């Protein structure tokens, strides 16, 4: 099954997270699941997400993609549910409240998650 890679960035000026998909259809499908996501006309393969106020830090992780650390478990789980592509991260022996956005997907897994 072919792999696909998401381009995930944080825009410091806009204070938003950008997820770039391979196709405009994937971006539109994602937006259909997350009402906070917006798509700009000039970049129709990307969705922009506001940064939640409870976000404490973020970091790149070779194992997890991009890891987002939250102030508490409730904020962690709420953002994980909203973002659709995020998965809970519970590192062994830590109380960090993190989720990660995976960069690498199989095309079938990503399309299945997006409902297309």
mmCIF file of C-alpha atoms in Angstrom:
data_model
loop_
_atom_site.group_PDB
_atom_site.id
_atom_site.type_symbol
_atom_site.label_atom_id
_atom_site.label_comp_id
_atom_site.label_asym_id
_atom_site.label_seq_id
_atom_site.Cartn_x
_atom_site.Cartn_y
_atom_site.Cartn_z
ATOM 1 C CA UNK A 1 0.000 0.000 0.000
ATOM 2 C CA UNK A 2 1.522 3.393 -0.965
ATOM 3 C CA UNK A 3 2.551 5.709 1.834
ATOM 4 C CA UNK A 4 1.593 9.330 2.151
ATOM 5 C CA UNK A 5 3.222 12.000 4.247
ATOM 6 C CA UNK A 6 1.471 14.956 5.850
ATOM 7 C CA UNK A 7 3.319 18.238 6.121
ATOM 8 C CA UNK A 8 2.540 19.587 9.610
ATOM 9 C CA UNK A 9 3.818 23.021 10.629
ATOM 10 C CA UNK A 10 3.234 25.654 13.267
ATOM 11 C CA UNK A 11 2.911 29.259 12.110
ATOM 12 C CA UNK A 12 4.295 31.483 14.877
ATOM 13 C CA UNK A 13 2.869 34.668 13.347
ATOM 14 C CA UNK A 14 -0.656 33.330 12.928
ATOM 15 C CA UNK A 15 -0.451 31.055 15.975
ATOM 16 C CA UNK A 16 -2.028 28.260 13.985
ATOM 17 C CA UNK A 17 -1.204 24.691 13.032
ATOM 18 C CA UNK A 18 -1.172 23.829 9.327
ATOM 19 C CA UNK A 19 -1.727 20.323 8.018
ATOM 20 C CA UNK A 20 -0.984 19.909 4.326
ATOM 21 C CA UNK A 21 -2.561 16.907 2.632
ATOM 22 C CA UNK A 22 -1.714 15.424 -0.758
ATOM 23 C CA UNK A 23 -5.059 16.364 -2.304
ATOM 24 C CA UNK A 24 -7.707 19.065 -1.900
ATOM 25 C CA UNK A 25 -10.281 16.286 -1.388
ATOM 26 C CA UNK A 26 -8.433 15.073 1.714
ATOM 27 C CA UNK A 27 -8.304 18.622 3.119
ATOM 28 C CA UNK A 28 -12.031 19.098 2.467
ATOM 29 C CA UNK A 29 -12.844 15.729 4.077
ATOM 30 C CA UNK A 30 -10.798 16.700 7.131
ATOM 31 C CA UNK A 31 -12.599 20.043 7.364
ATOM 32 C CA UNK A 32 -15.909 18.157 7.313
ATOM 33 C CA UNK A 33 -14.884 16.363 10.521
ATOM 34 C CA UNK A 34 -13.313 19.332 12.302
ATOM 35 C CA UNK A 35 -15.371 22.544 12.145
ATOM 36 C CA UNK A 36 -12.416 24.567 13.509
ATOM 37 C CA UNK A 37 -10.372 23.743 10.397
ATOM 38 C CA UNK A 38 -10.260 26.343 7.678
ATOM 39 C CA UNK A 39 -9.007 26.104 4.120
ATOM 40 C CA UNK A 40 -7.562 29.103 2.310
ATOM 41 C CA UNK A 41 -8.458 29.527 -1.348
ATOM 42 C CA UNK A 42 -4.798 29.890 -2.361
ATOM 43 C CA UNK A 43 -3.756 26.694 -0.541
ATOM 44 C CA UNK A 44 -6.601 24.232 -0.978
ATOM 45 C CA UNK A 45 -4.587 21.180 0.130
ATOM 46 C CA UNK A 46 -3.980 22.656 3.604
ATOM 47 C CA UNK A 47 -6.130 23.081 6.670
ATOM 48 C CA UNK A 48 -5.382 25.610 9.398
ATOM 49 C CA UNK A 49 -6.235 24.899 13.026
ATOM 50 C CA UNK A 50 -6.303 27.355 15.912
ATOM 51 C CA UNK A 51 -3.949 26.584 18.767
ATOM 52 C CA UNK A 52 -5.910 25.634 21.871
ATOM 53 C CA UNK A 53 -5.276 27.842 24.916
ATOM 54 C CA UNK A 54 -4.319 24.811 27.016
ATOM 55 C CA UNK A 55 -1.363 23.918 24.751
ATOM 56 C CA UNK A 56 1.848 24.164 26.776
ATOM 57 C CA UNK A 57 4.442 23.110 24.209
ATOM 58 C CA UNK A 58 5.059 21.240 21.005
ATOM 59 C CA UNK A 59 8.023 19.391 19.644
ATOM 60 C CA UNK A 60 9.077 17.326 16.687
ATOM 61 C CA UNK A 61 9.431 13.648 17.421
ATOM 62 C CA UNK A 62 10.913 11.056 15.093
ATOM 63 C CA UNK A 63 8.736 8.455 16.790
ATOM 64 C CA UNK A 64 5.483 10.425 17.082
ATOM 65 C CA UNK A 65 5.533 13.046 14.306
ATOM 66 C CA UNK A 66 4.710 16.277 16.120
ATOM 67 C CA UNK A 67 3.924 16.008 19.805
ATOM 68 C CA UNK A 68 1.572 18.513 21.443
ATOM 69 C CA UNK A 69 1.735 18.771 25.248
ATOM 70 C CA UNK A 70 -1.282 20.044 27.163
ATOM 71 C CA UNK A 71 -1.866 21.482 30.612
ATOM 72 C CA UNK A 72 -4.141 18.643 31.699
ATOM 73 C CA UNK A 73 -5.701 15.344 30.657
ATOM 74 C CA UNK A 74 -9.075 16.880 29.801
ATOM 75 C CA UNK A 75 -7.515 19.316 27.306
ATOM 76 C CA UNK A 76 -5.387 16.500 25.884
ATOM 77 C CA UNK A 77 -8.369 14.235 25.227
ATOM 78 C CA UNK A 78 -10.594 17.013 23.887
ATOM 79 C CA UNK A 79 -7.994 18.103 21.321
ATOM 80 C CA UNK A 80 -7.271 14.499 20.364
ATOM 81 C CA UNK A 81 -10.974 13.949 19.674
ATOM 82 C CA UNK A 82 -11.361 17.182 17.677
ATOM 83 C CA UNK A 83 -8.308 16.841 15.486
ATOM 84 C CA UNK A 84 -9.210 13.382 14.164
ATOM 85 C CA UNK A 85 -5.595 12.580 13.187
ATOM 86 C CA UNK A 86 -4.112 12.890 16.674
ATOM 87 C CA UNK A 87 -3.351 9.953 18.926
ATOM 88 C CA UNK A 88 -2.794 9.928 22.676
ATOM 89 C CA UNK A 89 0.808 9.678 23.815
ATOM 90 C CA UNK A 90 1.439 8.334 27.286
ATOM 91 C CA UNK A 91 5.196 7.886 27.659
ATOM 92 C CA UNK A 92 6.080 5.292 30.277
ATOM 93 C CA UNK A 93 6.848 6.800 33.662
ATOM 94 C CA UNK A 94 5.613 10.321 32.907
ATOM 95 C CA UNK A 95 2.586 12.434 33.678
ATOM 96 C CA UNK A 96 2.902 14.487 30.483
ATOM 97 C CA UNK A 97 -0.463 15.013 28.747
ATOM 98 C CA UNK A 98 0.431 14.689 25.068
ATOM 99 C CA UNK A 99 -1.028 13.825 21.714
ATOM 100 C CA UNK A 100 0.791 13.431 18.458
ATOM 101 C CA UNK A 101 -0.074 14.108 14.867
ATOM 102 C CA UNK A 102 1.344 11.304 12.803
ATOM 103 C CA UNK A 103 3.098 12.412 9.615
ATOM 104 C CA UNK A 104 3.388 9.042 7.880
ATOM 105 C CA UNK A 105 0.268 7.122 6.819
ATOM 106 C CA UNK A 106 -0.679 4.522 4.284
ATOM 107 C CA UNK A 107 -3.026 6.060 1.742
ATOM 108 C CA UNK A 108 -5.759 3.585 2.743
ATOM 109 C CA UNK A 109 -5.434 4.341 6.489
ATOM 110 C CA UNK A 110 -5.530 8.105 5.948
ATOM 111 C CA UNK A 111 -8.508 7.954 3.601
ATOM 112 C CA UNK A 112 -10.287 5.622 6.020
ATOM 113 C CA UNK A 113 -9.689 8.033 8.917
ATOM 114 C CA UNK A 114 -10.988 10.892 6.736
ATOM 115 C CA UNK A 115 -14.022 8.877 5.633
ATOM 116 C CA UNK A 116 -13.221 8.945 1.906
#
